[in-house]
Amino acid sequence: MPLASSKDVLLKARAEGYAVGAFNLNNMEMAQAIVTAAEEEQSPVIIQASQGAIKYAGLEMITAMANVLADHASVPIVLHLDHGTDYKQNVKCLRAGFTSLMFDGHDLPLEENIAVTRKIVEIAHAVNLPVEAEIGSVLTIEGLLSDSEIAEIRAMNIPAQFEILRKKIGPTVEEHIARPEEAKRFVDETGVDFLAAAVGSVHGLWLDIWPLRVDRLQEIYEATNVPIVSHGSSGVLIRREDAEAKGVELAPGEGSLLDAIKVGYTKINVATALSMEFNKAMLASAEKRPGEKDPRKLLDPARKAVVAKTREYIRLFGSTGKAETAKSGSKEGLGGGMAKRGEE
Ligand code: G3H
Ligand code: ZN
């Protein structure tokens, strides 16, 4: 089937109380693995291209891969731009055939973030493309800690890792959380379809230990009534009941990823966890087969490992068996819009 619209997929998910995984592809094998996992789970899925992926493979290659994968898939596949840098890049992705856009203006003053986002929403909605935008800041672990600090922390046991992360990055994260009144103004004035609202997660964390400000997320969802996007999901504590064993003390208002899905998280972005899975399997094969001349012998196990990890996430998010997408159907319908654009 043709690439699907993130709006069709995410509005249905929100209405039914589950979330959809948005997995970053770094190469062909990861893209194939993500779609295979979605097929095996009969789940909709979003494959998304980061700035790094766009530099590495180029827009044309990414779009071609996504189209081929979607054409052969029996489940809805969305192609999304992750952390779009500006108006021009969004226009390029729109023209290239992406079916979901993003502008990340979190480091701009609010007025400017609103102005650029609104401009992108205008052109995107003219061809029935949905847009995500960011408010507050989802920080990046590499921007908060040095490589040697990260290596040192990673060598500790899990409770010790949590304790030190809490001390080192906890206060910084707090300052960057989105505010409900700003989020409402942002959505009202831009018309954006989904909101990447910062509620305490950090990009690039390696373990599921980091708590979210679920109270704030709920307020933001109630104020805006648009699906909320989780960035930096790899490091977030998945289940509240695992907190104690991991030495994670939840402060009032904090909760887990599964708590957050109940109150508004609908698109869950995962990058680091899949990349780590891929690398781990590839390196293990390289170790087992020193001198191997066929790269596919190292890449195939890595691809299989990503299928397994992606399936785990899909089941966790509750989208297994939800492949039947609510098509908007009307003239304004996003699914129909996509097909028409493709045919032109
Ligand atoms: O935009 C991509 C995500 O926010 C991924 O974050 O690498 O922490 O999973 P992650
Ligand atoms: Zn992100």
Coordinates of C-alpha atoms and ligand atoms in Angstrom, one line a residue:
M1 CA 0.0 0.0 0.0
P2 CA 1.2 3.6 -0.4
L3 CA 2.8 5.4 2.5
A4 CA 0.3 6.2 5.2
S5 CA -0.4 9.5 6.9
S6 CA 0.7 9.9 10.5
K7 CA -2.5 11.7 11.2
D8 CA -4.7 8.7 10.3
V9 CA -2.5 6.4 12.3
L10 CA -2.1 8.6 15.4
L11 CA -5.6 9.9 15.8
K12 CA -6.9 6.3 15.7
A13 CA -4.3 5.3 18.3
R14 CA -5.2 8.2 20.6
A15 CA -8.9 7.4 20.3
E16 CA -8.2 3.8 21.2
G17 CA -5.6 4.5 24.0
Y18 CA -2.5 2.9 22.5
A19 CA 0.7 4.4 21.0
V20 CA 2.6 3.9 17.8
G21 CA 6.3 3.4 17.6
A22 CA 8.3 5.9 15.5
F23 CA 11.6 4.2 14.9
N24 CA 14.7 5.8 13.4
L25 CA 16.3 4.1 10.4
N26 CA 20.0 4.4 10.1
N27 CA 20.4 2.2 7.1
M28 CA 18.6 -0.2 4.8
E29 CA 18.8 -3.1 7.2
M30 CA 17.2 -1.1 10.0
A31 CA 14.4 0.1 7.7
Q32 CA 13.7 -3.5 6.6
A33 CA 13.8 -4.7 10.2
I34 CA 11.3 -2.1 11.4
V35 CA 8.8 -2.9 8.7
T36 CA 9.3 -6.6 9.2
A37 CA 8.5 -6.2 12.9
A38 CA 5.4 -4.2 12.1
E39 CA 4.2 -6.9 9.6
E40 CA 4.8 -9.6 12.1
E41 CA 2.9 -7.7 14.8
Q42 CA 0.2 -6.5 12.3
S43 CA 0.8 -3.0 13.6
P44 CA 1.1 0.4 12.0
V45 CA 4.6 1.9 12.2
I46 CA 6.4 5.2 11.6
I47 CA 9.8 5.1 10.1
Q48 CA 11.6 8.3 10.6
A49 CA 14.7 10.0 9.2
S50 CA 16.9 12.0 11.5
Q51 CA 19.3 14.6 10.3
G52 CA 22.1 12.1 10.5
A53 CA 20.2 9.6 8.4
I54 CA 19.5 12.3 5.8
K55 CA 23.2 13.2 5.6
Y56 CA 24.2 9.5 5.4
A57 CA 21.8 8.2 2.8
G58 CA 20.3 11.3 1.2
L59 CA 16.5 12.1 1.0
E60 CA 16.0 10.3 -2.3
M61 CA 17.4 7.1 -1.1
I62 CA 15.4 7.2 2.1
T63 CA 12.2 8.0 0.3
A64 CA 12.8 5.3 -2.2
M65 CA 13.4 2.7 0.5
A66 CA 10.3 3.7 2.4
N67 CA 8.1 3.6 -0.7
V68 CA 9.4 0.1 -1.7
L69 CA 8.9 -1.2 1.9
A70 CA 5.4 0.4 2.1
D71 CA 4.4 -0.9 -1.3
H72 CA 5.1 -4.5 -0.2
A73 CA 3.6 -4.1 3.3
S74 CA 0.2 -5.1 4.5
V75 CA 0.3 -2.6 7.4
P76 CA 0.4 1.2 7.4
I77 CA 3.9 2.6 7.1
V78 CA 4.5 6.3 7.6
L79 CA 7.6 8.2 6.5
H80 CA 8.4 11.0 9.0
L81 CA 11.0 13.8 9.1
D82 CA 12.6 13.8 12.6
H83 CA 13.8 17.1 14.1
G84 CA 13.4 19.0 10.8
T85 CA 15.7 22.0 10.9
D86 CA 13.9 24.7 9.0
Y87 CA 11.2 25.6 6.5
K88 CA 13.3 24.7 3.5
Q89 CA 14.0 21.2 4.7
N90 CA 10.3 20.6 5.4
V91 CA 9.5 21.7 1.8
K92 CA 12.2 19.4 0.5
C93 CA 10.7 16.4 2.4
L94 CA 7.2 17.3 1.4
R95 CA 8.3 17.3 -2.3
A96 CA 10.3 14.1 -1.8
G97 CA 7.2 12.2 -0.6
F98 CA 7.4 12.1 3.2
T99 CA 4.0 11.6 4.7
S100 CA 4.7 13.4 8.0
L101 CA 6.8 16.5 8.8
M102 CA 8.5 18.0 11.8
F103 CA 9.9 21.3 12.7
D104 CA 12.1 21.5 15.8
G105 CA 12.3 25.1 16.8
H106 CA 12.7 24.4 20.5
D107 CA 15.8 26.7 20.7
L108 CA 14.1 29.7 19.1
P109 CA 12.2 32.3 21.1
L110 CA 8.5 31.2 21.4
E111 CA 7.3 33.8 18.9
E112 CA 9.7 32.7 16.3
N113 CA 9.0 29.0 16.9
I114 CA 5.3 29.8 16.4
A115 CA 5.9 31.8 13.2
V116 CA 8.1 29.2 11.4
T117 CA 5.9 26.3 12.6
R118 CA 2.8 28.1 11.3
K119 CA 4.4 28.7 7.9
I120 CA 5.2 25.0 7.6
V121 CA 1.8 23.9 8.8
E122 CA 0.2 26.2 6.1
I123 CA 2.1 24.5 3.2
A124 CA 1.8 21.0 4.7
H125 CA -1.9 21.2 5.3
A126 CA -2.4 22.5 1.7
V127 CA -1.5 19.0 0.6
N128 CA -2.9 17.2 3.6
L129 CA 0.4 16.5 5.3
P130 CA 0.5 16.5 9.1
V131 CA 3.1 18.4 11.1
E132 CA 4.8 17.8 14.5
A133 CA 6.6 20.5 16.3
E134 CA 8.6 20.8 19.6
I135 CA 8.0 22.9 22.6
G136 CA 10.2 23.0 25.7
S137 CA 13.5 21.2 25.1
V138 CA 14.2 17.5 25.1
L139 CA 17.9 17.6 26.0
T140 CA 20.6 15.3 24.7
I141 CA 22.8 13.3 27.0
E142 CA 25.9 14.2 25.0
G143 CA 25.2 17.8 25.6
L144 CA 24.9 17.3 29.4
L145 CA 27.8 14.9 30.1
S146 CA 31.2 14.3 28.6
D147 CA 32.1 11.1 26.9
S148 CA 34.3 10.0 29.9
E149 CA 31.5 10.8 32.3
I150 CA 29.1 8.7 30.2
A151 CA 31.5 5.8 30.1
E152 CA 32.1 6.0 33.9
I153 CA 28.3 6.0 34.6
R154 CA 27.6 3.2 32.3
A155 CA 30.1 0.9 34.1
M156 CA 28.1 1.3 37.3
N157 CA 25.2 -0.9 38.5
I158 CA 21.7 0.3 37.6
P159 CA 20.7 1.9 40.9
A160 CA 24.0 3.7 41.0
Q161 CA 23.5 4.9 37.4
F162 CA 20.1 6.3 38.4
E163 CA 21.4 8.1 41.4
I164 CA 24.2 9.8 39.6
L165 CA 22.1 10.8 36.6
R166 CA 19.4 12.2 38.9
K167 CA 22.0 14.4 40.6
K168 CA 23.8 15.4 37.5
I169 CA 21.0 16.0 35.0
G170 CA 17.8 16.1 37.0
P171 CA 17.9 19.8 37.8
T172 CA 18.8 20.7 34.2
V173 CA 16.0 18.7 32.8
E174 CA 13.4 20.4 35.1
E175 CA 14.1 23.8 33.6
H176 CA 13.3 22.6 30.1
I177 CA 9.9 21.1 30.6
A178 CA 7.1 22.5 28.5
R179 CA 4.3 24.6 30.1
P180 CA 0.6 23.9 29.5
E181 CA -0.4 27.5 28.8
E182 CA 2.4 27.9 26.3
A183 CA 1.7 24.6 24.7
K184 CA -2.0 25.6 24.3
R185 CA -1.0 28.9 22.7
F186 CA 1.5 27.1 20.4
V187 CA -1.1 24.6 19.1
D188 CA -3.8 27.3 18.8
E189 CA -1.6 29.7 16.8
T190 CA 0.2 27.1 14.6
G191 CA -2.5 24.5 13.9
V192 CA 0.2 21.8 14.4
D193 CA -1.1 18.2 14.5
F194 CA 1.1 16.7 17.1
L195 CA 3.1 18.2 19.9
A196 CA 6.6 17.1 20.9
A197 CA 6.2 18.5 24.4
A198 CA 9.3 18.1 26.6
V199 CA 8.3 16.4 29.9
G200 CA 11.6 15.4 31.2
S201 CA 13.0 12.8 28.8
V202 CA 16.6 13.0 27.5
H203 CA 17.8 11.9 24.1
G204 CA 20.4 9.2 24.0
L205 CA 20.0 7.6 27.4
W206 CA 20.8 3.9 27.2
L207 CA 18.6 2.2 29.9
D208 CA 15.0 2.3 30.8
I209 CA 15.3 4.1 34.1
W210 CA 14.5 7.8 33.5
P211 CA 11.1 9.0 34.9
L212 CA 8.8 11.4 33.1
R213 CA 6.7 14.2 34.5
V214 CA 3.5 12.5 33.7
D215 CA 1.4 15.1 35.7
R216 CA 2.7 17.8 33.3
L217 CA 2.1 15.6 30.3
Q218 CA -1.5 15.1 31.3
E219 CA -2.0 18.9 31.8
I220 CA -0.5 19.6 28.3
Y221 CA -2.6 16.9 26.6
E222 CA -5.8 18.3 28.3
A223 CA -4.9 21.9 27.3
T224 CA -4.1 21.1 23.7
N225 CA -6.0 17.9 22.8
V226 CA -3.5 16.8 20.2
P227 CA -1.5 13.6 20.3
I228 CA 1.8 14.1 22.3
V229 CA 5.1 12.8 20.9
S230 CA 7.7 11.2 23.1
H231 CA 11.3 12.1 22.2
G232 CA 14.3 10.5 23.9
S233 CA 12.3 7.4 24.7
S234 CA 15.1 4.9 24.9
G235 CA 16.1 5.9 28.4
V236 CA 12.7 6.3 29.9
L237 CA 11.5 4.0 32.7
I238 CA 9.1 1.7 30.9
R239 CA 7.1 0.2 33.8
R240 CA 6.3 1.8 37.1
E241 CA 6.5 -1.5 38.9
D242 CA 10.1 -1.9 37.9
A243 CA 11.2 1.3 39.6
E244 CA 12.1 -0.1 42.9
A245 CA 14.3 -2.9 41.6
K246 CA 16.2 -0.3 39.5
G247 CA 16.7 2.0 42.4
V248 CA 14.4 4.6 40.8
E249 CA 12.6 6.8 43.3
L250 CA 9.6 8.4 41.6
A251 CA 9.0 12.0 42.8
P252 CA 5.4 13.2 43.0
G253 CA 4.0 13.6 39.5
E254 CA 6.6 11.4 37.9
G255 CA 5.7 8.2 36.1
S256 CA 6.8 5.7 33.5
L257 CA 6.4 5.4 29.7
L258 CA 3.3 3.2 30.1
D259 CA 1.8 5.7 32.5
A260 CA 2.4 8.4 29.9
I261 CA 0.7 6.5 27.1
K262 CA -2.4 6.4 29.2
V263 CA -2.5 10.2 29.4
G264 CA -1.4 11.5 26.0
Y265 CA 1.8 10.0 24.6
T266 CA 0.8 8.6 21.2
K267 CA 3.9 8.7 19.0
I268 CA 6.9 7.1 20.7
N269 CA 10.3 7.9 19.1
V270 CA 12.9 5.3 19.6
A271 CA 16.4 5.6 18.2
T272 CA 19.3 4.8 20.6
A273 CA 17.9 1.5 21.8
L274 CA 17.5 0.1 18.2
S275 CA 21.0 1.4 17.2
M276 CA 22.5 -0.3 20.2
E277 CA 20.8 -3.5 19.5
F278 CA 22.0 -3.4 15.9
N279 CA 25.6 -2.7 16.8
K280 CA 25.7 -5.3 19.6
A281 CA 24.6 -8.0 17.2
M282 CA 26.9 -6.9 14.4
L283 CA 29.9 -6.7 16.7
A284 CA 29.1 -10.1 18.2
S285 CA 29.0 -11.6 14.7
A286 CA 32.2 -9.9 13.7
E287 CA 33.9 -11.4 16.8
K288 CA 32.6 -14.9 16.0
R289 CA 33.7 -14.7 12.3
P290 CA 37.1 -12.9 12.3
G291 CA 38.2 -12.3 8.7
E292 CA 34.6 -12.7 7.3
K293 CA 34.6 -11.3 3.8
D294 CA 30.8 -11.0 3.3
P295 CA 29.3 -8.0 5.1
R296 CA 25.9 -9.5 4.9
K297 CA 27.0 -12.3 7.3
L298 CA 27.5 -9.5 9.9
L299 CA 24.5 -7.4 9.0
D300 CA 21.9 -10.1 8.8
P301 CA 22.1 -11.0 12.5
A302 CA 22.0 -7.3 13.3
R303 CA 18.8 -6.9 11.2
K304 CA 17.2 -9.8 13.0
A305 CA 18.1 -8.3 16.4
V306 CA 16.4 -5.1 15.4
V307 CA 13.3 -7.0 14.3
A308 CA 13.1 -8.7 17.8
K309 CA 13.6 -5.4 19.7
T310 CA 11.1 -3.5 17.5
R311 CA 8.5 -6.2 18.1
E312 CA 9.1 -5.9 21.8
Y313 CA 8.4 -2.1 21.6
I314 CA 5.3 -2.5 19.5
R315 CA 3.8 -5.0 21.9
L316 CA 4.6 -2.6 24.8
F317 CA 3.0 0.4 23.1
G318 CA -0.2 -1.7 22.5
S319 CA -0.3 -1.4 18.7
T320 CA -0.1 -5.1 17.9
G321 CA -3.1 -6.1 15.7
K322 CA -4.0 -2.4 15.1
A323 CA -3.0 -2.4 11.4
E324 CA -6.4 -1.4 10.3
T325 CA -6.1 2.4 10.0
A326 CA -9.0 4.8 10.3
K327 CA -8.9 6.5 6.9
S328 CA -10.1 10.0 7.1
G329 CA -12.0 9.2 3.9
S330 CA -13.4 12.7 3.2
K331 CA -12.0 15.0 0.5
E332 CA -9.8 16.5 3.2
G333 CA -8.8 12.9 4.1
L334 CA -5.1 12.5 4.6
G335 CA -5.0 8.9 3.2
G336 CA -6.7 10.0 0.0
G337 CA -4.5 13.1 -0.2
M338 CA -1.4 11.0 -0.1
A339 CA -2.5 8.7 -2.9
K340 CA -3.4 11.6 -5.2
R341 CA -0.1 13.3 -4.6
G342 CA 1.7 10.1 -5.5
E343 CA -0.3 9.6 -8.7
E344 CA 0.3 13.1 -10.0
Ligands
G3H1 O1 13.8 11.9 17.7 C1 14.2 10.7 18.0 C2 14.1 10.3 19.4 O2 13.7 11.3 20.2 C3 14.9 9.2 19.9 O3 15.5 9.3 21.2 O4 17.6 8.0 20.9 O5 16.7 8.6 23.1 O6 15.5 6.9 21.7 P1 16.3 8.1 21.8
ZN2 ZN 14.0 13.4 19.3

